[in-house]
Amino acid sequence: MELNARIPSGPIQDKWTKHRFDLKLVNPANKRKYEIIVVGTGLAGGAAAATLAELGYNVRNFCFQDSARRAHSIAAQGGINAAKNYQGDGDSIYRLFYDTVKGGDFRAREANVHRLAEISLNIIDQCVAQGVPFAREYSGYLANRSFGGAQVSRTFYARGQTGQQLLLGAYQALMRQVAAGKVKMYTRHEMLDLVVIDGVARGIVTRDMLTGRIESHVADAVLLGTGGYSNVFYLSTNAKGSNVTAVWRAYKRGAGFANPCYTQIHPTSIPPSGDYQSKLTLMSESLRNDGRIWVPKQQGDRRAPHEIPDSERDYYLERYYPSFGNLAPRDIASRRAKEMVDEGRGVGPSGVGVYLDFRDAIQRLGRDVIADRYGNLFEMYRNITGDNPYEVPMRIYPAPHYTMGGLWVDYNLMTTVPGLFAIGEANFSDHGANRLGASALMQGLADGYFIVPLTVGDYLATAKPPTVDTSHAAFRDAEAEVARRQDALLSVNGSRSVSDFHRELGRLMWEYCGMARTADGLKLLLNRIPELREEFWRDVRVPGSGATLNQSLENAGRVADFLEFGELMALDALERDESAGGHFRVEHQTEEGEAKRNDERFSHVAVWEYREGAAPIRHEEPLEFEYVQLAQRSYK
Amino acid sequence: MNLKLHVWRQAGPEDKGGFVTYQAEDISDHASFLEMLDVVNEGLIARGEEPIAFDHDCREGICGSCGFMINGQPHGPLQTTVCQLHMRTFEDGAELWLEPWRATAFPVVRDLVVDRAAFDRIIGAGGYISANTGSAPEANNIPVPKENADLAMDAAECIGCGACVAACPNASAMLFTGAKVSHLGLLPQGQAERDDRVLEMVLQHDEEGFGHCTMHGACQTACPKGIRVDWIARLNRDYRQAKTRRPGEAGLVGA
Ligand SMILES: Cc1cc2nc3c(=O)[nH]c(=O)nc-3n(C[C@H](O)[C@H](O)[C@H](O)COP(=O)(O)OP(=O)(O)OC[C@H]3O[C@@H](n4cnc5c(N)ncnc54)[C@H](O)[C@@H]3O)c2cc1C
Ligand code: SF4
Ligand code: FES
């Protein structure tokens, strides 16, 4: 597997400009001769499909929901970063670049990150022109807030529904192209395989989720904007349908998978409350500005929170990190909460949770001020838990939230399979080992609106893919394989439901490949996952037929892929024998218990190559830091 | 808690369908309505039966996938989505009737799942601002009065769930359409296409087979996102204005 990142030469601030000039162009009259498949209608896929159609290409766009508008990007709350420096507080492209590289714990590619920071400006312009109703000041100019520990105010937002509004902007642009006949939309279609002919991506195989029909689609280029894989943990903040299937199929057809072990655990989610629990709900991180996090000092203290006097409470973040206190970064706050629970000092009915207490803030500022700041969040919390956070402390616990790993891509966002591109959360992206708040939306839109439409053109102009059609043996074989797999799932007829297996996989991944990982735990996991996979294929029960809408069958296919993918994730976590960002190996920590990188051995991207019937091969793309100096993070 | 559920089961679009009764047993009152259905479905799977099909994805009340009638009310008794409706809202032993949205323009796909593609086509008819990627001016060049931006956001919060249509005795989608017309019409960026937008969207709305609005107001009561009938009034005004400016163009009279 050759890993040529194709990073343009020259000073970092000129690379993208120069590269844009060097990219080959497709003649406007010829664009309509090309067919492009875009899988995904989130910020990345939706933006790419709309823009490619505007340029004149014929686009086919796929999603598994009943409408493009429901892609998981819709759920993003907090905001989107851009280095506009509208607040005049010293922000700049360079500062956003710097913060992102550092925040990613020095495991991202400098050139990509700088490009992202440059494009952030265009994104805001584009979204405003589309009618995204961003928050504004009384002057009529755009408002900003600070987010995720940044020292400048650069986050643009639309109430608590920024993802929704950005996605609706992209969706509306997309629907305009659908009506114009330039995009053909395939909703309720799930991509189940990638077709590679002569080493080049030439199409996909899908299942029509209403009729069960298995269909082939030919194209000159294939783009995957299929989102992240946090649902490998079963319980996460992602939507129920979020899956690894599309990228996993691509991996098995030859696309390198980069850094699968880099996952982000968000510290402030509502804790799980019972076995029936289907997902975890995120509570905005902003709550940590005024809430104090604590657990009882005494193990197994079951008293109601107000009966526990201050002297018997452990405000552990304030104790460990006197200067950052409750605002310690996501990964650190998450890990410490797990420690408390593991020590038997967790709170709530299940003992899995810590308190986020507003008592002191309400005493200091008054209930009205707190209501003004967090009223809607308090309502949401009350609606879900039945508790009133004005009177009893909230209970929170970390939850899987975002995945920094994904398909490896070069500077053009092309995977190791020529003609196959990966965008948005589906690629291994620009976030290194940890993503900063409000930067996933930025990356999805940068990829979709501004980068991939140009780089796909360059690919088409250079590669000039020859004509093939769906009668080609590669399509026939892929269709047969998809059908065979589906029949296999339907015919096991065992005793356990798909969700039951998914829950078990999730528990294992969370325990051994979640917030804190050890070599022993990972080895155990590497033994246990193949066993569970074998049990799945022997004992799963998928009712119904393949010829209709069958939600159990859809889910079964996704869980089957998670059961393969989980193993690669654990392997990657084991091989990365250092701590970095969201990947915390217990063996590698500083005296204060912080993540300790090993730059000598691991300043690289780990890229996995699939081999049929044999262990995957680990390749390395070295990372060099020319502009941001390697340093240890400190939040003491 | 325990409940008695009468659930609409329909194998496919051509099937006649009917209610089937199930017991939901030992349900935590902290569970969401969809989690309660998950538990019922696990029981069905264990007995070798096919689970109840219902649309859902985010389970946070934002994607608009979920929704069905509970005892004749879209999304049930509270103004929220079924994924955000919790079982503590109901009494132990309650008897509930679950049905899909009923509207000609939303054909039933299976059980509680309907086809809402008509909404996408209404948006495609004009629910956008034509701003090709790359054509945008610097964002702060055009200030937007804060009041307008806030109002536009109020209208833009629609999640496209379809509850308004299900609630309406005429199965009208005017709340949905009015919300989008108003969101874009309130912004300076949306002015150039304002007349065409409202005419084309209303035309598409009618062609899809949604009924006319008779100001019944049931849509507003059912909407989980607090979208107000004010937007329908705004749509009507925009429509009339556009018609006067362009007599003889697209659009049905009386919408
Ligand atoms: C609760 C929550 C809050 C967040 N808040 C923020 C925030 O404030 N700021 C921020 O920057 N980021 C935030 N994020 C992260 C951010 O929302 C996501 O990373 C981003 O939206 C992902 O966009 P995407 O386009 O890559 O994928 P998605 O939006 O997930 O879209 C995936 C698309 O792929 C399709 N798809 C997937 N698999 C298949 C398949 N096999 N076949 C066919 N189609 C398929 C789906 O139908 C969908 O259309 C948040 C995330 C969560 C979960
Ligand atoms: S207006 Fe309300 S009820 Fe109608 S689709 Fe939008 S959110 Fe749903
Ligand atoms: S599942 Fe998304 S709104 Fe209910």
mmCIF file with all atom_site columns, C-alpha atoms in Angstrom, chain A residues 327-493:
data_model
loop_
_atom_site.group_PDB
_atom_site.id
_atom_site.type_symbol
_atom_site.label_atom_id
_atom_site.label_alt_id
_atom_site.label_comp_id
_atom_site.label_asym_id
_atom_site.label_entity_id
_atom_site.label_seq_id
_atom_site.pdbx_PDB_ins_code
_atom_site.Cartn_x
_atom_site.Cartn_y
_atom_site.Cartn_z
_atom_site.occupancy
_atom_site.B_iso_or_equiv
_atom_site.pdbx_formal_charge
_atom_site.auth_seq_id
_atom_site.auth_comp_id
_atom_site.auth_asym_id
_atom_site.auth_atom_id
_atom_site.pdbx_PDB_model_num
ATOM 1   C CA . LEU A 1 327 ? -13.187 23.211  32.750  1.00 0.00 ? 327 LEU A CA 1
ATOM 2   C CA . ALA A 1 328 ? -10.447 20.629  32.206  1.00 0.00 ? 328 ALA A CA 1
ATOM 3   C CA . PRO A 1 329 ? -10.430 19.331  28.575  1.00 0.00 ? 329 PRO A CA 1
ATOM 4   C CA . ARG A 1 330 ? -12.901 16.715  27.401  1.00 0.00 ? 330 ARG A CA 1
ATOM 5   C CA . ASP A 1 331 ? -10.653 13.673  27.553  1.00 0.00 ? 331 ASP A CA 1
ATOM 6   C CA . ILE A 1 332 ? -9.322  14.490  31.027  1.00 0.00 ? 332 ILE A CA 1
ATOM 7   C CA . ALA A 1 333 ? -12.732 15.259  32.531  1.00 0.00 ? 333 ALA A CA 1
ATOM 8   C CA . SER A 1 334 ? -14.113 12.034  31.059  1.00 0.00 ? 334 SER A CA 1
ATOM 9   C CA . ARG A 1 335 ? -11.341 9.830   32.336  1.00 0.00 ? 335 ARG A CA 1
ATOM 10  C CA . ARG A 1 336 ? -11.517 11.198  35.856  1.00 0.00 ? 336 ARG A CA 1
ATOM 11  C CA . ALA A 1 337 ? -15.283 10.586  35.994  1.00 0.00 ? 337 ALA A CA 1
ATOM 12  C CA . LYS A 1 338 ? -14.754 6.959   35.048  1.00 0.00 ? 338 LYS A CA 1
ATOM 13  C CA . GLU A 1 339 ? -12.130 6.609   37.769  1.00 0.00 ? 339 GLU A CA 1
ATOM 14  C CA . MET A 1 340 ? -14.626 7.811   40.367  1.00 0.00 ? 340 MET A CA 1
ATOM 15  C CA . VAL A 1 341 ? -17.225 5.331   39.194  1.00 0.00 ? 341 VAL A CA 1
ATOM 16  C CA . ASP A 1 342 ? -14.674 2.524   39.099  1.00 0.00 ? 342 ASP A CA 1
ATOM 17  C CA . GLU A 1 343 ? -13.741 3.356   42.696  1.00 0.00 ? 343 GLU A CA 1
ATOM 18  C CA . GLY A 1 344 ? -17.351 2.797   43.679  1.00 0.00 ? 344 GLY A CA 1
ATOM 19  C CA . ARG A 1 345 ? -18.042 6.475   44.284  1.00 0.00 ? 345 ARG A CA 1
ATOM 20  C CA . GLY A 1 346 ? -20.431 6.938   41.358  1.00 0.00 ? 346 GLY A CA 1
ATOM 21  C CA . VAL A 1 347 ? -23.911 8.369   41.972  1.00 0.00 ? 347 VAL A CA 1
ATOM 22  C CA . GLY A 1 348 ? -27.476 7.767   40.871  1.00 0.00 ? 348 GLY A CA 1
ATOM 23  C CA . PRO A 1 349 ? -29.521 4.560   40.855  1.00 0.00 ? 349 PRO A CA 1
ATOM 24  C CA . SER A 1 350 ? -26.984 2.649   38.750  1.00 0.00 ? 350 SER A CA 1
ATOM 25  C CA . GLY A 1 351 ? -23.903 4.133   40.399  1.00 0.00 ? 351 GLY A CA 1
ATOM 26  C CA . VAL A 1 352 ? -22.741 5.187   36.936  1.00 0.00 ? 352 VAL A CA 1
ATOM 27  C CA . GLY A 1 353 ? -22.572 8.955   37.020  1.00 0.00 ? 353 GLY A CA 1
ATOM 28  C CA . VAL A 1 354 ? -21.163 11.989  38.792  1.00 0.00 ? 354 VAL A CA 1
ATOM 29  C CA . TYR A 1 355 ? -22.912 15.126  40.012  1.00 0.00 ? 355 TYR A CA 1
ATOM 30  C CA . LEU A 1 356 ? -22.868 18.422  38.151  1.00 0.00 ? 356 LEU A CA 1
ATOM 31  C CA . ASP A 1 357 ? -24.129 20.755  40.814  1.00 0.00 ? 357 ASP A CA 1
ATOM 32  C CA . PHE A 1 358 ? -25.553 24.251  40.343  1.00 0.00 ? 358 PHE A CA 1
ATOM 33  C CA . ARG A 1 359 ? -26.308 24.888  44.017  1.00 0.00 ? 359 ARG A CA 1
ATOM 34  C CA . ASP A 1 360 ? -23.443 27.346  44.517  1.00 0.00 ? 360 ASP A CA 1
ATOM 35  C CA . ALA A 1 361 ? -23.994 29.093  41.196  1.00 0.00 ? 361 ALA A CA 1
ATOM 36  C CA . ILE A 1 362 ? -27.685 29.587  42.028  1.00 0.00 ? 362 ILE A CA 1
ATOM 37  C CA . GLN A 1 363 ? -26.748 30.954  45.469  1.00 0.00 ? 363 GLN A CA 1
ATOM 38  C CA . ARG A 1 364 ? -24.170 33.280  43.969  1.00 0.00 ? 364 ARG A CA 1
ATOM 39  C CA . LEU A 1 365 ? -25.993 34.507  40.848  1.00 0.00 ? 365 LEU A CA 1
ATOM 40  C CA . GLY A 1 366 ? -29.632 33.771  41.556  1.00 0.00 ? 366 GLY A CA 1
ATOM 41  C CA . ARG A 1 367 ? -31.950 31.344  39.896  1.00 0.00 ? 367 ARG A CA 1
ATOM 42  C CA . ASP A 1 368 ? -32.913 33.791  37.132  1.00 0.00 ? 368 ASP A CA 1
ATOM 43  C CA . VAL A 1 369 ? -29.400 34.206  35.849  1.00 0.00 ? 369 VAL A CA 1
ATOM 44  C CA . ILE A 1 370 ? -28.925 30.453  35.713  1.00 0.00 ? 370 ILE A CA 1
ATOM 45  C CA . ALA A 1 371 ? -32.301 30.026  34.022  1.00 0.00 ? 371 ALA A CA 1
ATOM 46  C CA . ASP A 1 372 ? -31.301 32.624  31.483  1.00 0.00 ? 372 ASP A CA 1
ATOM 47  C CA . ARG A 1 373 ? -28.036 30.852  30.708  1.00 0.00 ? 373 ARG A CA 1
ATOM 48  C CA . TYR A 1 374 ? -29.141 27.254  30.740  1.00 0.00 ? 374 TYR A CA 1
ATOM 49  C CA . GLY A 1 375 ? -32.937 27.233  30.926  1.00 0.00 ? 375 GLY A CA 1
ATOM 50  C CA . ASN A 1 376 ? -33.507 25.119  27.819  1.00 0.00 ? 376 ASN A CA 1
ATOM 51  C CA . LEU A 1 377 ? -30.853 22.587  28.834  1.00 0.00 ? 377 LEU A CA 1
ATOM 52  C CA . PHE A 1 378 ? -32.372 22.275  32.298  1.00 0.00 ? 378 PHE A CA 1
ATOM 53  C CA . GLU A 1 379 ? -35.756 21.651  30.695  1.00 0.00 ? 379 GLU A CA 1
ATOM 54  C CA . MET A 1 380 ? -34.324 18.993  28.420  1.00 0.00 ? 380 MET A CA 1
ATOM 55  C CA . TYR A 1 381 ? -32.625 17.310  31.350  1.00 0.00 ? 381 TYR A CA 1
ATOM 56  C CA . ARG A 1 382 ? -35.791 17.385  33.378  1.00 0.00 ? 382 ARG A CA 1
ATOM 57  C CA . ASN A 1 383 ? -37.812 15.976  30.512  1.00 0.00 ? 383 ASN A CA 1
ATOM 58  C CA . ILE A 1 384 ? -35.452 13.043  30.081  1.00 0.00 ? 384 ILE A CA 1
ATOM 59  C CA . THR A 1 385 ? -34.656 12.199  33.708  1.00 0.00 ? 385 THR A CA 1
ATOM 60  C CA . GLY A 1 386 ? -37.694 13.538  35.558  1.00 0.00 ? 386 GLY A CA 1
ATOM 61  C CA . ASP A 1 387 ? -35.360 15.395  37.981  1.00 0.00 ? 387 ASP A CA 1
ATOM 62  C CA . ASN A 1 388 ? -35.333 19.144  38.492  1.00 0.00 ? 388 ASN A CA 1
ATOM 63  C CA . PRO A 1 389 ? -31.717 20.399  38.211  1.00 0.00 ? 389 PRO A CA 1
ATOM 64  C CA . TYR A 1 390 ? -32.586 23.648  40.018  1.00 0.00 ? 390 TYR A CA 1
ATOM 65  C CA . GLU A 1 391 ? -33.164 21.532  43.112  1.00 0.00 ? 391 GLU A CA 1
ATOM 66  C CA . VAL A 1 392 ? -31.081 18.374  42.769  1.00 0.00 ? 392 VAL A CA 1
ATOM 67  C CA . PRO A 1 393 ? -27.709 18.229  41.063  1.00 0.00 ? 393 PRO A CA 1
ATOM 68  C CA . MET A 1 394 ? -27.621 16.899  37.517  1.00 0.00 ? 394 MET A CA 1
ATOM 69  C CA . ARG A 1 395 ? -26.061 13.528  36.959  1.00 0.00 ? 395 ARG A CA 1
ATOM 70  C CA . ILE A 1 396 ? -23.663 13.276  34.059  1.00 0.00 ? 396 ILE A CA 1
ATOM 71  C CA . TYR A 1 397 ? -21.371 10.676  32.582  1.00 0.00 ? 397 TYR A CA 1
ATOM 72  C CA . PRO A 1 398 ? -19.052 10.488  29.565  1.00 0.00 ? 398 PRO A CA 1
ATOM 73  C CA . ALA A 1 399 ? -20.358 9.119   26.278  1.00 0.00 ? 399 ALA A CA 1
ATOM 74  C CA . PRO A 1 400 ? -18.763 8.156   22.944  1.00 0.00 ? 400 PRO A CA 1
ATOM 75  C CA . HIS A 1 401 ? -19.343 11.067  20.658  1.00 0.00 ? 401 HIS A CA 1
ATOM 76  C CA . TYR A 1 402 ? -17.034 11.447  17.676  1.00 0.00 ? 402 TYR A CA 1
ATOM 77  C CA . THR A 1 403 ? -14.474 9.376   15.815  1.00 0.00 ? 403 THR A CA 1
ATOM 78  C CA . MET A 1 404 ? -11.265 10.976  14.599  1.00 0.00 ? 404 MET A CA 1
ATOM 79  C CA . GLY A 1 405 ? -10.211 7.786   12.802  1.00 0.00 ? 405 GLY A CA 1
ATOM 80  C CA . GLY A 1 406 ? -11.550 6.914   9.354   1.00 0.00 ? 406 GLY A CA 1
ATOM 81  C CA . LEU A 1 407 ? -10.497 6.164   5.821   1.00 0.00 ? 407 LEU A CA 1
ATOM 82  C CA . TRP A 1 408 ? -7.009  7.401   5.034   1.00 0.00 ? 408 TRP A CA 1
ATOM 83  C CA . VAL A 1 409 ? -7.011  10.211  2.454   1.00 0.00 ? 409 VAL A CA 1
ATOM 84  C CA . ASP A 1 410 ? -4.338  12.231  0.723   1.00 0.00 ? 410 ASP A CA 1
ATOM 85  C CA . TYR A 1 411 ? -4.382  16.036  0.441   1.00 0.00 ? 411 TYR A CA 1
ATOM 86  C CA . ASN A 1 412 ? -7.002  15.649  -2.314  1.00 0.00 ? 412 ASN A CA 1
ATOM 87  C CA . LEU A 1 413 ? -9.222  13.651  0.065   1.00 0.00 ? 413 LEU A CA 1
ATOM 88  C CA . MET A 1 414 ? -8.718  10.573  -2.102  1.00 0.00 ? 414 MET A CA 1
ATOM 89  C CA . THR A 1 415 ? -8.320  7.207   -0.390  1.00 0.00 ? 415 THR A CA 1
ATOM 90  C CA . THR A 1 416 ? -5.718  4.611   -1.339  1.00 0.00 ? 416 THR A CA 1
ATOM 91  C CA . VAL A 1 417 ? -8.220  3.371   -3.944  1.00 0.00 ? 417 VAL A CA 1
ATOM 92  C CA . PRO A 1 418 ? -8.049  5.767   -6.909  1.00 0.00 ? 418 PRO A CA 1
ATOM 93  C CA . GLY A 1 419 ? -11.446 7.300   -7.638  1.00 0.00 ? 419 GLY A CA 1
ATOM 94  C CA . LEU A 1 420 ? -12.679 6.747   -4.083  1.00 0.00 ? 420 LEU A CA 1
ATOM 95  C CA . PHE A 1 421 ? -12.872 9.870   -1.914  1.00 0.00 ? 421 PHE A CA 1
ATOM 96  C CA . ALA A 1 422 ? -13.787 10.175  1.762   1.00 0.00 ? 422 ALA A CA 1
ATOM 97  C CA . ILE A 1 423 ? -15.170 13.382  3.309   1.00 0.00 ? 423 ILE A CA 1
ATOM 98  C CA . GLY A 1 424 ? -16.451 14.595  6.665   1.00 0.00 ? 424 GLY A CA 1
ATOM 99  C CA . GLU A 1 425 ? -16.266 12.384  9.730   1.00 0.00 ? 425 GLU A CA 1
ATOM 100 C CA . ALA A 1 426 ? -15.756 9.354   7.463   1.00 0.00 ? 426 ALA A CA 1
ATOM 101 C CA . ASN A 1 427 ? -12.141 10.278  6.709   1.00 0.00 ? 427 ASN A CA 1
ATOM 102 C CA . PHE A 1 428 ? -9.344  10.353  9.261   1.00 0.00 ? 428 PHE A CA 1
ATOM 103 C CA . SER A 1 429 ? -9.482  14.052  8.791   1.00 0.00 ? 429 SER A CA 1
ATOM 104 C CA . ASP A 1 430 ? -7.801  16.984  10.293  1.00 0.00 ? 430 ASP A CA 1
ATOM 105 C CA . HIS A 1 431 ? -8.313  16.439  13.988  1.00 0.00 ? 431 HIS A CA 1
ATOM 106 C CA . GLY A 1 432 ? -5.411  14.205  14.926  1.00 0.00 ? 432 GLY A CA 1
ATOM 107 C CA . ALA A 1 433 ? -5.953  12.307  18.179  1.00 0.00 ? 433 ALA A CA 1
ATOM 108 C CA . ASN A 1 434 ? -8.574  14.684  19.571  1.00 0.00 ? 434 ASN A CA 1
ATOM 109 C CA . ARG A 1 435 ? -11.105 17.048  18.021  1.00 0.00 ? 435 ARG A CA 1
ATOM 110 C CA . LEU A 1 436 ? -11.821 20.523  19.350  1.00 0.00 ? 436 LEU A CA 1
ATOM 111 C CA . GLY A 1 437 ? -15.429 21.615  19.809  1.00 0.00 ? 437 GLY A CA 1
ATOM 112 C CA . ALA A 1 438 ? -17.188 23.244  16.825  1.00 0.00 ? 438 ALA A CA 1
ATOM 113 C CA . SER A 1 439 ? -14.652 21.985  14.311  1.00 0.00 ? 439 SER A CA 1
ATOM 114 C CA . ALA A 1 440 ? -16.413 18.924  12.870  1.00 0.00 ? 440 ALA A CA 1
ATOM 115 C CA . LEU A 1 441 ? -19.071 21.030  11.183  1.00 0.00 ? 441 LEU A CA 1
ATOM 116 C CA . MET A 1 442 ? -16.313 23.221  9.787   1.00 0.00 ? 442 MET A CA 1
ATOM 117 C CA . GLN A 1 443 ? -14.429 20.235  8.400   1.00 0.00 ? 443 GLN A CA 1
ATOM 118 C CA . GLY A 1 444 ? -17.519 18.589  6.881   1.00 0.00 ? 444 GLY A CA 1
ATOM 119 C CA . LEU A 1 445 ? -18.438 21.745  5.003   1.00 0.00 ? 445 LEU A CA 1
ATOM 120 C CA . ALA A 1 446 ? -14.862 22.533  3.975   1.00 0.00 ? 446 ALA A CA 1
ATOM 121 C CA . ASP A 1 447 ? -14.545 19.068  2.458   1.00 0.00 ? 447 ASP A CA 1
ATOM 122 C CA . GLY A 1 448 ? -17.969 19.129  0.834   1.00 0.00 ? 448 GLY A CA 1
ATOM 123 C CA . TYR A 1 449 ? -18.284 22.662  -0.518  1.00 0.00 ? 449 TYR A CA 1
ATOM 124 C CA . PHE A 1 450 ? -14.741 23.728  -1.171  1.00 0.00 ? 450 PHE A CA 1
ATOM 125 C CA . ILE A 1 451 ? -12.231 20.908  -1.468  1.00 0.00 ? 451 ILE A CA 1
ATOM 126 C CA . VAL A 1 452 ? -13.621 17.756  -2.976  1.00 0.00 ? 452 VAL A CA 1
ATOM 127 C CA . PRO A 1 453 ? -15.497 19.401  -5.886  1.00 0.00 ? 453 PRO A CA 1
ATOM 128 C CA . LEU A 1 454 ? -12.120 20.645  -7.147  1.00 0.00 ? 454 LEU A CA 1
ATOM 129 C CA . THR A 1 455 ? -10.038 17.572  -6.427  1.00 0.00 ? 455 THR A CA 1
ATOM 130 C CA . VAL A 1 456 ? -12.577 15.210  -8.009  1.00 0.00 ? 456 VAL A CA 1
ATOM 131 C CA . GLY A 1 457 ? -12.288 17.324  -11.158 1.00 0.00 ? 457 GLY A CA 1
ATOM 132 C CA . ASP A 1 458 ? -8.526  16.901  -11.096 1.00 0.00 ? 458 ASP A CA 1
ATOM 133 C CA . TYR A 1 459 ? -8.916  13.149  -10.774 1.00 0.00 ? 459 TYR A CA 1
ATOM 134 C CA . LEU A 1 460 ? -11.389 12.921  -13.655 1.00 0.00 ? 460 LEU A CA 1
ATOM 135 C CA . ALA A 1 461 ? -9.269  15.147  -15.894 1.00 0.00 ? 461 ALA A CA 1
ATOM 136 C CA . THR A 1 462 ? -6.149  13.079  -15.247 1.00 0.00 ? 462 THR A CA 1
ATOM 137 C CA . ALA A 1 463 ? -7.475  9.548   -14.925 1.00 0.00 ? 463 ALA A CA 1
ATOM 138 C CA . LYS A 1 464 ? -10.104 9.649   -17.670 1.00 0.00 ? 464 LYS A CA 1
ATOM 139 C CA . PRO A 1 465 ? -11.831 6.493   -16.416 1.00 0.00 ? 465 PRO A CA 1
ATOM 140 C CA . PRO A 1 466 ? -12.860 4.116   -19.240 1.00 0.00 ? 466 PRO A CA 1
ATOM 141 C CA . THR A 1 467 ? -16.499 3.136   -19.804 1.00 0.00 ? 467 THR A CA 1
ATOM 142 C CA . VAL A 1 468 ? -17.883 0.196   -17.826 1.00 0.00 ? 468 VAL A CA 1
ATOM 143 C CA . ASP A 1 469 ? -21.433 -0.844  -17.056 1.00 0.00 ? 469 ASP A CA 1
ATOM 144 C CA . THR A 1 470 ? -23.238 -2.903  -14.448 1.00 0.00 ? 470 THR A CA 1
ATOM 145 C CA . SER A 1 471 ? -22.959 -6.063  -16.525 1.00 0.00 ? 471 SER A CA 1
ATOM 146 C CA . HIS A 1 472 ? -19.251 -6.161  -15.625 1.00 0.00 ? 472 HIS A CA 1
ATOM 147 C CA . ALA A 1 473 ? -18.333 -9.264  -13.618 1.00 0.00 ? 473 ALA A CA 1
ATOM 148 C CA . ALA A 1 474 ? -17.145 -7.141  -10.677 1.00 0.00 ? 474 ALA A CA 1
ATOM 149 C CA . PHE A 1 475 ? -20.650 -5.727  -10.240 1.00 0.00 ? 475 PHE A CA 1
ATOM 150 C CA . ARG A 1 476 ? -22.256 -9.153  -10.646 1.00 0.00 ? 476 ARG A CA 1
ATOM 151 C CA . ASP A 1 477 ? -19.913 -10.634 -8.048  1.00 0.00 ? 477 ASP A CA 1
ATOM 152 C CA . ALA A 1 478 ? -20.460 -7.828  -5.563  1.00 0.00 ? 478 ALA A CA 1
ATOM 153 C CA . GLU A 1 479 ? -24.243 -8.116  -5.930  1.00 0.00 ? 479 GLU A CA 1
ATOM 154 C CA . ALA A 1 480 ? -24.047 -11.866 -5.397  1.00 0.00 ? 480 ALA A CA 1
ATOM 155 C CA . GLU A 1 481 ? -21.924 -11.366 -2.309  1.00 0.00 ? 481 GLU A CA 1
ATOM 156 C CA . VAL A 1 482 ? -24.368 -8.829  -0.843  1.00 0.00 ? 482 VAL A CA 1
ATOM 157 C CA . ALA A 1 483 ? -27.276 -11.206 -1.510  1.00 0.00 ? 483 ALA A CA 1
ATOM 158 C CA . ARG A 1 484 ? -25.410 -14.125 -0.015  1.00 0.00 ? 484 ARG A CA 1
ATOM 159 C CA . ARG A 1 485 ? -24.645 -12.211 3.142   1.00 0.00 ? 485 ARG A CA 1
ATOM 160 C CA . GLN A 1 486 ? -28.229 -11.091 3.497   1.00 0.00 ? 486 GLN A CA 1
ATOM 161 C CA . ASP A 1 487 ? -29.519 -14.645 3.066   1.00 0.00 ? 487 ASP A CA 1
ATOM 162 C CA . ALA A 1 488 ? -26.995 -15.845 5.596   1.00 0.00 ? 488 ALA A CA 1
ATOM 163 C CA . LEU A 1 489 ? -28.242 -13.308 8.167   1.00 0.00 ? 489 LEU A CA 1
ATOM 164 C CA . LEU A 1 490 ? -31.856 -14.297 7.571   1.00 0.00 ? 490 LEU A CA 1
ATOM 165 C CA . SER A 1 491 ? -31.239 -18.002 7.767   1.00 0.00 ? 491 SER A CA 1
ATOM 166 C CA . VAL A 1 492 ? -29.314 -18.302 11.045  1.00 0.00 ? 492 VAL A CA 1
ATOM 167 C CA . ASN A 1 493 ? -32.592 -18.284 12.943  1.00 0.00 ? 493 ASN A CA 1
#
